[in-house]
Coordinates of C-alpha atoms in Angstrom, one line a residue:
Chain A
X1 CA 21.8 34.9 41.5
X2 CA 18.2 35.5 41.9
X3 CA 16.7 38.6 39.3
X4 CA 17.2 42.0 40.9
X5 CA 15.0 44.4 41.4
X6 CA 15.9 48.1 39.8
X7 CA 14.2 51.2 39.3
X8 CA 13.7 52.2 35.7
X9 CA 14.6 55.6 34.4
X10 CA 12.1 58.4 33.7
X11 CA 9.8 57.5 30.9
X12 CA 11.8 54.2 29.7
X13 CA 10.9 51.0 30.8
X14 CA 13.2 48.4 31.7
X15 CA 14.4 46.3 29.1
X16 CA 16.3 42.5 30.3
X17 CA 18.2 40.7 27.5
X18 CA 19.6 37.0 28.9
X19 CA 22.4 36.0 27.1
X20 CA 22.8 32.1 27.1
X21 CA 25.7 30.7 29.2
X22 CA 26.3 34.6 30.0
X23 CA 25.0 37.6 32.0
X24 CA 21.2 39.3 31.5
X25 CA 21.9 42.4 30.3
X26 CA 19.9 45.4 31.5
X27 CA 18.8 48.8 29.4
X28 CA 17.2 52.3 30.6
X29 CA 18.1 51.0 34.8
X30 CA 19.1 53.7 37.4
X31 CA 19.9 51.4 40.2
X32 CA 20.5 48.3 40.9
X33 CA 20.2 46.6 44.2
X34 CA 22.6 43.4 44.9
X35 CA 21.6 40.2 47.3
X36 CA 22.3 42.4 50.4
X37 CA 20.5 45.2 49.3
X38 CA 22.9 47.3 48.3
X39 CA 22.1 49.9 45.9
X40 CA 24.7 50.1 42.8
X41 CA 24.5 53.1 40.3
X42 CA 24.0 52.4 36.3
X43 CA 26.4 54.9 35.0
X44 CA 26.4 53.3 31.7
X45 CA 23.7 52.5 28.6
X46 CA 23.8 49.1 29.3
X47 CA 24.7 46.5 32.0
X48 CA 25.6 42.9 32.3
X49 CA 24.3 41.4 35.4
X50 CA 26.2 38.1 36.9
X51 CA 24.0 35.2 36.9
X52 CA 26.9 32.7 37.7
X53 CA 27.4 33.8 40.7
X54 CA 31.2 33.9 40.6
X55 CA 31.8 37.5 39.5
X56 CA 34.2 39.6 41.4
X57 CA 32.4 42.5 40.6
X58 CA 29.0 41.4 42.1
X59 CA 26.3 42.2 41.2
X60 CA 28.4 43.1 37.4
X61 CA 29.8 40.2 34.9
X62 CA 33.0 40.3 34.7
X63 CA 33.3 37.6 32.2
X64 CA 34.1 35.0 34.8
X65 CA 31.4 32.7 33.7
X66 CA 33.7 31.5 30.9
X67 CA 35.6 29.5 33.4
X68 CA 33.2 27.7 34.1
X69 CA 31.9 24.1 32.8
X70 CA 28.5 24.1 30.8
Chain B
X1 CA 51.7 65.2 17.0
X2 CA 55.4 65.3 14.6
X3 CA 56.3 62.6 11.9
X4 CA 57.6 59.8 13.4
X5 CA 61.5 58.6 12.4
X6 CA 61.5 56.5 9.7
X7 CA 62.4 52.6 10.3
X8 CA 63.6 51.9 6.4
X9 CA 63.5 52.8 2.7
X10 CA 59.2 53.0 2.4
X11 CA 59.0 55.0 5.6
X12 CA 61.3 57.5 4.2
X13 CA 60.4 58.1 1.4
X14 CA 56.9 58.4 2.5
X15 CA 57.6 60.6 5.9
X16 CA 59.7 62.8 2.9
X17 CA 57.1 63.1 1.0
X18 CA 54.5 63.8 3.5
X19 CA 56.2 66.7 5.3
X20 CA 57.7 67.8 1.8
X21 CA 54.7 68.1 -0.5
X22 CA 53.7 71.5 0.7
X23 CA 56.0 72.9 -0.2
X24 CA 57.2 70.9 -3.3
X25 CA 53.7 70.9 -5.2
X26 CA 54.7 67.4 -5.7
X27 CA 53.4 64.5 -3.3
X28 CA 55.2 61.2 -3.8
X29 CA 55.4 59.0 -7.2
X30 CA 53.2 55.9 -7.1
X31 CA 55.6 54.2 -9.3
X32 CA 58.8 54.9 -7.0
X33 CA 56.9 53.9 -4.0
X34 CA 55.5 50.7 -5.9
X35 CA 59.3 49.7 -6.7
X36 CA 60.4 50.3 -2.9
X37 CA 57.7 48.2 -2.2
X38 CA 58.8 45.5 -4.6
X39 CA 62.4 46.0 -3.0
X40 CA 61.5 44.3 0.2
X41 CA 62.8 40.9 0.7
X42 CA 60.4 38.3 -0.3
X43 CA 61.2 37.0 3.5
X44 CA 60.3 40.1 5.3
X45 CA 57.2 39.5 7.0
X46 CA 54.8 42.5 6.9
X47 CA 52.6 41.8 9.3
X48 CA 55.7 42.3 11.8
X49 CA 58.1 45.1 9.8
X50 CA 58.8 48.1 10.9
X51 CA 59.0 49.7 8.1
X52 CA 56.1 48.7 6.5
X53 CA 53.5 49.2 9.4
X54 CA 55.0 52.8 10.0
X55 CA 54.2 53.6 6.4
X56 CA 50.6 52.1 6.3
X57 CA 50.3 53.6 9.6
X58 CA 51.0 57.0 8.7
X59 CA 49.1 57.0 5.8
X60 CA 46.0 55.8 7.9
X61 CA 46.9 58.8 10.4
X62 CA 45.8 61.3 7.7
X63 CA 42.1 60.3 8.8
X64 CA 42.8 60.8 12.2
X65 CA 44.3 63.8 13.7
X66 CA 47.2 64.3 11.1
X67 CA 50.3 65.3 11.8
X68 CA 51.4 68.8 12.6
X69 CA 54.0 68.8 9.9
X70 CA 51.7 67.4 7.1
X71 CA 49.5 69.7 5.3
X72 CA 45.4 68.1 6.0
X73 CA 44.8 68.4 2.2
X74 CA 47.2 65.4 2.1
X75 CA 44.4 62.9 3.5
X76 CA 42.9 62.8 0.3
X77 CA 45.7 62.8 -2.1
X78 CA 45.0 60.4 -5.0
X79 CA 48.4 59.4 -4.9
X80 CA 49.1 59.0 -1.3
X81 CA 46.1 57.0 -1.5
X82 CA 47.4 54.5 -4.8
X83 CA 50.4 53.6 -2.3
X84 CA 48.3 53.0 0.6
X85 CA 45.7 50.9 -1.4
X86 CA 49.2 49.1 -2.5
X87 CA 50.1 48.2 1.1
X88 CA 46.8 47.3 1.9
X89 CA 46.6 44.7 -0.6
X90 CA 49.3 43.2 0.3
X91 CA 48.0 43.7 4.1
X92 CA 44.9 41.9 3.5
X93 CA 46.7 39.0 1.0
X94 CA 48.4 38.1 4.6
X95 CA 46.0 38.2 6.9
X96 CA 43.4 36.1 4.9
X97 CA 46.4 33.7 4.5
X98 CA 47.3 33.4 7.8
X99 CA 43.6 33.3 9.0
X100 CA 42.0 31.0 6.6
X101 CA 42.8 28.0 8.1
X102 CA 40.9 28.6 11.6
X103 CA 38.5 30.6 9.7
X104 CA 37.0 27.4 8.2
X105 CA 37.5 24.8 10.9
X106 CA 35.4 27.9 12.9
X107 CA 32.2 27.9 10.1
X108 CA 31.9 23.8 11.0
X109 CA 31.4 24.3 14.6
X110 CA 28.3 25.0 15.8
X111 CA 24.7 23.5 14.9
X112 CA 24.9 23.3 11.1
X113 CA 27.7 25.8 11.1
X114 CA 24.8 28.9 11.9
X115 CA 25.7 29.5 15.5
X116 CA 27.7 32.5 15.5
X117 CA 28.9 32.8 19.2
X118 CA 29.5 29.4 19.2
X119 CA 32.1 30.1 16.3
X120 CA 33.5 33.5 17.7
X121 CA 34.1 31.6 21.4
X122 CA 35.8 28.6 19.2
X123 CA 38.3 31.3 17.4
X124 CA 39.0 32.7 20.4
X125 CA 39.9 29.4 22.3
X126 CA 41.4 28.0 19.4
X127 CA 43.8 31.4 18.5
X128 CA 44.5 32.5 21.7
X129 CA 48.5 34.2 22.1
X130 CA 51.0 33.8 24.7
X131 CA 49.5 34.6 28.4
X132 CA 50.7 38.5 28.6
X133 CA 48.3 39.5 31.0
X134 CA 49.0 36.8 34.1
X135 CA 52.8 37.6 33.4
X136 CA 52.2 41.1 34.0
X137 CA 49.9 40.6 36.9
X138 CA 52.9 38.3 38.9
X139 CA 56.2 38.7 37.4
X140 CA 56.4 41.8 34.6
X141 CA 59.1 43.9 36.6
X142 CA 58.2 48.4 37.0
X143 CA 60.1 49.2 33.2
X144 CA 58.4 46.3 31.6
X145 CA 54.5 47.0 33.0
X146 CA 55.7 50.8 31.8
X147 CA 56.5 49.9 28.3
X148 CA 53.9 47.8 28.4
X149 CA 51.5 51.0 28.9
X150 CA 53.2 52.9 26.5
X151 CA 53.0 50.9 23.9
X152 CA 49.5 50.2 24.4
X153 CA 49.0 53.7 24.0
X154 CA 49.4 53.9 20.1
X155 CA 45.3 52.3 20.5
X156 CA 44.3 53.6 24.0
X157 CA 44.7 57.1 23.0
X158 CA 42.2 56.8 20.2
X159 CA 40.4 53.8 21.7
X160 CA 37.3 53.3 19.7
X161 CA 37.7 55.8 16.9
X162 CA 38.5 53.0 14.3
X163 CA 35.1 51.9 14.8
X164 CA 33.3 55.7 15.0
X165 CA 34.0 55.5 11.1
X166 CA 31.7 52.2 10.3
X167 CA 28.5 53.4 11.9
X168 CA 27.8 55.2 8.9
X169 CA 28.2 51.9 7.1
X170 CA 26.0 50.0 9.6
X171 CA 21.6 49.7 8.9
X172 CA 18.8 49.4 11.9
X173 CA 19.4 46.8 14.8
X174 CA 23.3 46.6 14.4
X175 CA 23.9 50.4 13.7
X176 CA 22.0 50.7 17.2
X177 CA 24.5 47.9 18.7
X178 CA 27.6 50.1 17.7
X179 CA 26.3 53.3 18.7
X180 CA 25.1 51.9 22.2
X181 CA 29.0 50.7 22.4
X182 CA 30.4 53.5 21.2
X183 CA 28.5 55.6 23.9
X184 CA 30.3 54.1 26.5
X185 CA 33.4 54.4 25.0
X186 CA 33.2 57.8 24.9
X187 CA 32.1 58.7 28.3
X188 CA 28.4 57.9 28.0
X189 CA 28.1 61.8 28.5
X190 CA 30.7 62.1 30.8
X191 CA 33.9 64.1 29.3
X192 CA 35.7 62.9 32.7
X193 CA 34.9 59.2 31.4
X194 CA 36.3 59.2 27.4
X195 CA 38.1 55.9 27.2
X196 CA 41.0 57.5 25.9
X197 CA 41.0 60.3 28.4
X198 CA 41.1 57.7 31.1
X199 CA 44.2 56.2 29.2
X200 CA 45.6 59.7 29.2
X201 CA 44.9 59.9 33.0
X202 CA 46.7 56.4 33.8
X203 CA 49.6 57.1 31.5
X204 CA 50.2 60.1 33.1
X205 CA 49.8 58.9 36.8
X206 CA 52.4 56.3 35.6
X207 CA 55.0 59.7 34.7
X208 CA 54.3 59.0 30.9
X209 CA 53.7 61.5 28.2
X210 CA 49.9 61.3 27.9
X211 CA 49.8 63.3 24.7
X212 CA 48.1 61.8 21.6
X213 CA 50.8 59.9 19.6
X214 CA 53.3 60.2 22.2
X215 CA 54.9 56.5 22.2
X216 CA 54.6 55.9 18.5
X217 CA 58.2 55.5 18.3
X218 CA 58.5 52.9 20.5
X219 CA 55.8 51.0 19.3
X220 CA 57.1 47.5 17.5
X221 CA 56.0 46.8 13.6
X222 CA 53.6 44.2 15.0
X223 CA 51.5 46.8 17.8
X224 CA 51.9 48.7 14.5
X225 CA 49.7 46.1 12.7
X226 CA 47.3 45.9 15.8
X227 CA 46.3 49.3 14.9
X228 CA 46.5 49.3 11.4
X229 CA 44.3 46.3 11.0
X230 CA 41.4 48.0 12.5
X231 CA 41.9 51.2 10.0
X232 CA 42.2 48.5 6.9
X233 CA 38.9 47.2 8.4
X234 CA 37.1 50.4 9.5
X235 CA 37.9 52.5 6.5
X236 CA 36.5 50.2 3.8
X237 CA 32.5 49.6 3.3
X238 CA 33.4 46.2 1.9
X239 CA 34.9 45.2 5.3
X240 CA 32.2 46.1 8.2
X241 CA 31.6 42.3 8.1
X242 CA 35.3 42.2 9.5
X243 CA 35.4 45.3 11.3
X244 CA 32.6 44.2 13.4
X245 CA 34.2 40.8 13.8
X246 CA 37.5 42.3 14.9
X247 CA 35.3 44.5 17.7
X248 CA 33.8 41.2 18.8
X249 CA 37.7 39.8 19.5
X250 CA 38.6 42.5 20.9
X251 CA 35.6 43.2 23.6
X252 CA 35.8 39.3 24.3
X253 CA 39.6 39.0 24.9
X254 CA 39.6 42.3 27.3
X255 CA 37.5 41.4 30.5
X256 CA 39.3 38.8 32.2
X257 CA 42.9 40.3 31.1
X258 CA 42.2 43.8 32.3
X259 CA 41.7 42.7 35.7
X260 CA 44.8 40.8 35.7
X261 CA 46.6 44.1 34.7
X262 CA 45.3 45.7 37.3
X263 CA 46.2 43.3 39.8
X264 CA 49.9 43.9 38.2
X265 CA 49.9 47.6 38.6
X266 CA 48.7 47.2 42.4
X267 CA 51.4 44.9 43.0
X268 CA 54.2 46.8 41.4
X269 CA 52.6 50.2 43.5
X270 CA 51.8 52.4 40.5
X271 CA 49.1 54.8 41.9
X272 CA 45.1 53.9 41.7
X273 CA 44.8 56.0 38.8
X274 CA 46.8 53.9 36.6
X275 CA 44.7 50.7 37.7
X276 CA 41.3 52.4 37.1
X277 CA 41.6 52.6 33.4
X278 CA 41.8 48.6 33.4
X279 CA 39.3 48.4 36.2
X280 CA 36.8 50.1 34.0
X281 CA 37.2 47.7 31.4
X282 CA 36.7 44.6 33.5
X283 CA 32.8 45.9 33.7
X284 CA 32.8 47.7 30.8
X285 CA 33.8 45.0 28.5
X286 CA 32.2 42.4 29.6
X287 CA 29.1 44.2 28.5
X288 CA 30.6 44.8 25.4
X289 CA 31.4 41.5 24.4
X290 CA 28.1 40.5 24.7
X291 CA 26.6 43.2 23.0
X292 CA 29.2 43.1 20.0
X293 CA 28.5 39.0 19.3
X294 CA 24.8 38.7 19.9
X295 CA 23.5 42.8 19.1
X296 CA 26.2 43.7 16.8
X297 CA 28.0 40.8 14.8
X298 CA 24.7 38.5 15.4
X299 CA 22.5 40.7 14.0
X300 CA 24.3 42.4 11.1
X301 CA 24.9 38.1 10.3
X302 CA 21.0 38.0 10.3
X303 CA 20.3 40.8 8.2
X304 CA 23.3 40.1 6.0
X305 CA 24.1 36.4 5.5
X306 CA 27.1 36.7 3.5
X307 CA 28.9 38.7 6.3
X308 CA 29.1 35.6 8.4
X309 CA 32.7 34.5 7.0
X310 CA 33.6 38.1 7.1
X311 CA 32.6 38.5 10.8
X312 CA 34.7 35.3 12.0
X313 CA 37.3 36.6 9.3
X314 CA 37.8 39.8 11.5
X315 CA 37.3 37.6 14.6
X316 CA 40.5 35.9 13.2
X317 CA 42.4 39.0 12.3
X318 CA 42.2 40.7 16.0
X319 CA 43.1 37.3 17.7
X320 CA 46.2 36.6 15.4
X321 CA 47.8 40.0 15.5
X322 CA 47.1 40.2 19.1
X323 CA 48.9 37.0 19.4
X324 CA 51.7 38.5 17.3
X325 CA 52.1 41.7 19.2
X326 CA 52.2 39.7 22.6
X327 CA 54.8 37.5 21.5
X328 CA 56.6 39.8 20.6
X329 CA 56.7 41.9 23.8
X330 CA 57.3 38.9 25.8
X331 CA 60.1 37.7 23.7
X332 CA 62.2 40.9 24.5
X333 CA 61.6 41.1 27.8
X334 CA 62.6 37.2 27.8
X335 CA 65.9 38.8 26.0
X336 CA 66.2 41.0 28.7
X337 CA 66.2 44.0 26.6
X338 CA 63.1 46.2 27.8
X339 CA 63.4 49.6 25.2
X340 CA 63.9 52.4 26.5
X341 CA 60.9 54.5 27.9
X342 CA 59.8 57.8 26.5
X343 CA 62.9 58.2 24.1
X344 CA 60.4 59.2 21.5
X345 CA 57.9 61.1 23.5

């Protein structure tokens, strides 16, 4: 999954944390907008975003990834 | 919340004491409690007994919510507090028997035994219990997925406020990690959103008693010990390494499982309030797992070396009594001999 755009809250800039064999987690976010465009509301202080691909929960981890082979 | 019913000798004597001392001036005799302890059959194992879990876990209560029969002064009795330091020595004895083992074939995996992650993932592929969640996702029948949720709710009910007590205990980057956590635990502003209100919310869409403590009763000595551990753990300075650790477990084992349960609750037609506390956590804790090993656990390693054993010590502790716990529900349901629901709500 290619990085997704977002728009950052009021006075807080963006902050993206990739996790090794894991998701990219995302701080101070308001939306984020998926592959097709759809916008998804950050209701919470952090996110994990899937960069496997295989979430169910696109574009959210869901812990998936762990299935898969390094 | 009432006293629960006592499951043996310690438990009554303690409950006694507890809803007696009021009244009696007199809270309970170290000494007598210290020979009922010494009573118990060198056999009996405590990570599993009734009666000893109920006690340790009553005496933990105190620092909760209480109980509504037990005067509040009682939480810090000196006494009260000999006998629970006497159960939680023996507590702790067990647990860093039974968890030593994996403990140190975990600290040699990894690049020169300093990758953390690498040594949590390694615990929790190497401990893992008996599958609960895919059995309640395809076969667990209405009354099991319901006992199930009630006794889940000893935790749920109080989800996170184990761990509310070690941020005072916590410095800088990881006290940040914990309090980020513990934010969306508890709503993340939200009242609507408290973990354990949602819990509240699907226990009662499910016809439960949502009220705090409601299922204690039910609850087995070893779902006993899941709670207790994390009060043995969160209570002590000495054990933030473990505490931490335990969180870790805990965040990392929920994910993958909670959409499983979800999927079990669908299928068995409970209404989509009862699935949305689980459906939270698939997000929720997928986050959380990664900010508990790498912001949390990682960093508190970093800024205190020596925690490292005591992080994959707690690790350990969550994974095995997890194991425990499931076992033990699956193995009466294998029986055939589901308890029945709500007799002590």
């Amino acid at each position: 999954m290619s990085i997704l755009p977002m728009r950052p809250r009021r006075d807080q800039a963006v902050q993206i944390e990739p996790c090794p064999d894991g998701p990219v987690l995302v701080r101070g976010a308001e939306v984020v907008l998926d592959a097709d465009g759809e916008e998804h509301e950050v209701t919470r202080p952090v996110v994990a975003l899937c960069t496997c691909g295989r979430t169910q929960s696109k574009p959210f981890c869901d812990g998936t990834h762990k299935f898969l082979r390094p | 919340m009432r006293l629960p019913r006592p499951r043996g000798p310690l438990s009554a004597l303690t409950a006694h004491s507890l809803a007696t001392a009021a009244r009696s001036g007199a809270v309970i005799s170290t000494d007598r409690f210290a020979e009922q302890l010494a009573d118990m059959a060198p056999s009996c194992d405590i990570l599993v007994d009734d009666d000893f879990q109920l006690t340790l876990w009553m005496l933990y209560e105190l620092h909760y919510r209480g109980f509504d029969d037990v005067d509040p002064e009682l939480e810090w009795d000196p006494q009260l507090l000999a006998c629970r330091q006497l159960l939680e020595r023996r507590f702790e004895k067990e647990l860093r028997f039974r968890t030593g083992g994996p403990v140190q074939k975990a600290l040699q995996q990894g690049e020169k035994g300093a990758d953390l992650a690498a040594q949590v993932n390694w615990l929790i592929g190497h401990m893992g219990g008996p599958r609960l969640a895919p059995y309640l996702q395809r076969q667990a029948t209405r009354e099991e997925m319901l006992e199930f949720l009630a006794v889940r709710s000893v935790y749920h009910l109080k989800e996170s406020d184990p761990h509310s007590f070690v941020l005072a205990r916590l410095a800088g980057a990881p006290k940040v990690a914990l309090a980020e956590l513990q934010y969306d635990e508890y709503g993340a502003g939200r009242p609507a959103r408290l973990h354990q209100t949602l819990y509240g919310d699907a226990l009662a869409a499910a016809g439960l008693d949502s009220s705090y403590g409601a299922h204690v009763e039910l609850a087995p000595g070893s779902t006993l010990a899941v709670n207790n551990v994390m009060s043995l753990l969160c209570l002590h300075q000495r054990h933030r390494g473990a505490a931490m650790g335990h969180l870790a477990a805990f965040e990392s084992t929920s994910s993958i499982p909670c959409r499983k349960i979800a999927a079990g609750l669908q299928r068995l037609g409970f209404p989509p309030a009862v699935a949305a506390y689980f459906l939270e956590h698939v997000e929720a804790d997928a986050v959380h797992e990664q900010v508990a090993v790498r912001d949390l656990c990682g960093r508190l390693v970093a800024q205190e070396p020596r925690l490292h054993t005591e992080v994959l010590f707690g690790v350990a502790c969550c994974l095995y009594l997890d194991a425990l716990a499931n076992t033990h529900l699956l193995d009466s349901w294998q029986a055939g001999n589901p308890e029945p629901i709500g007799a002590g709500a």
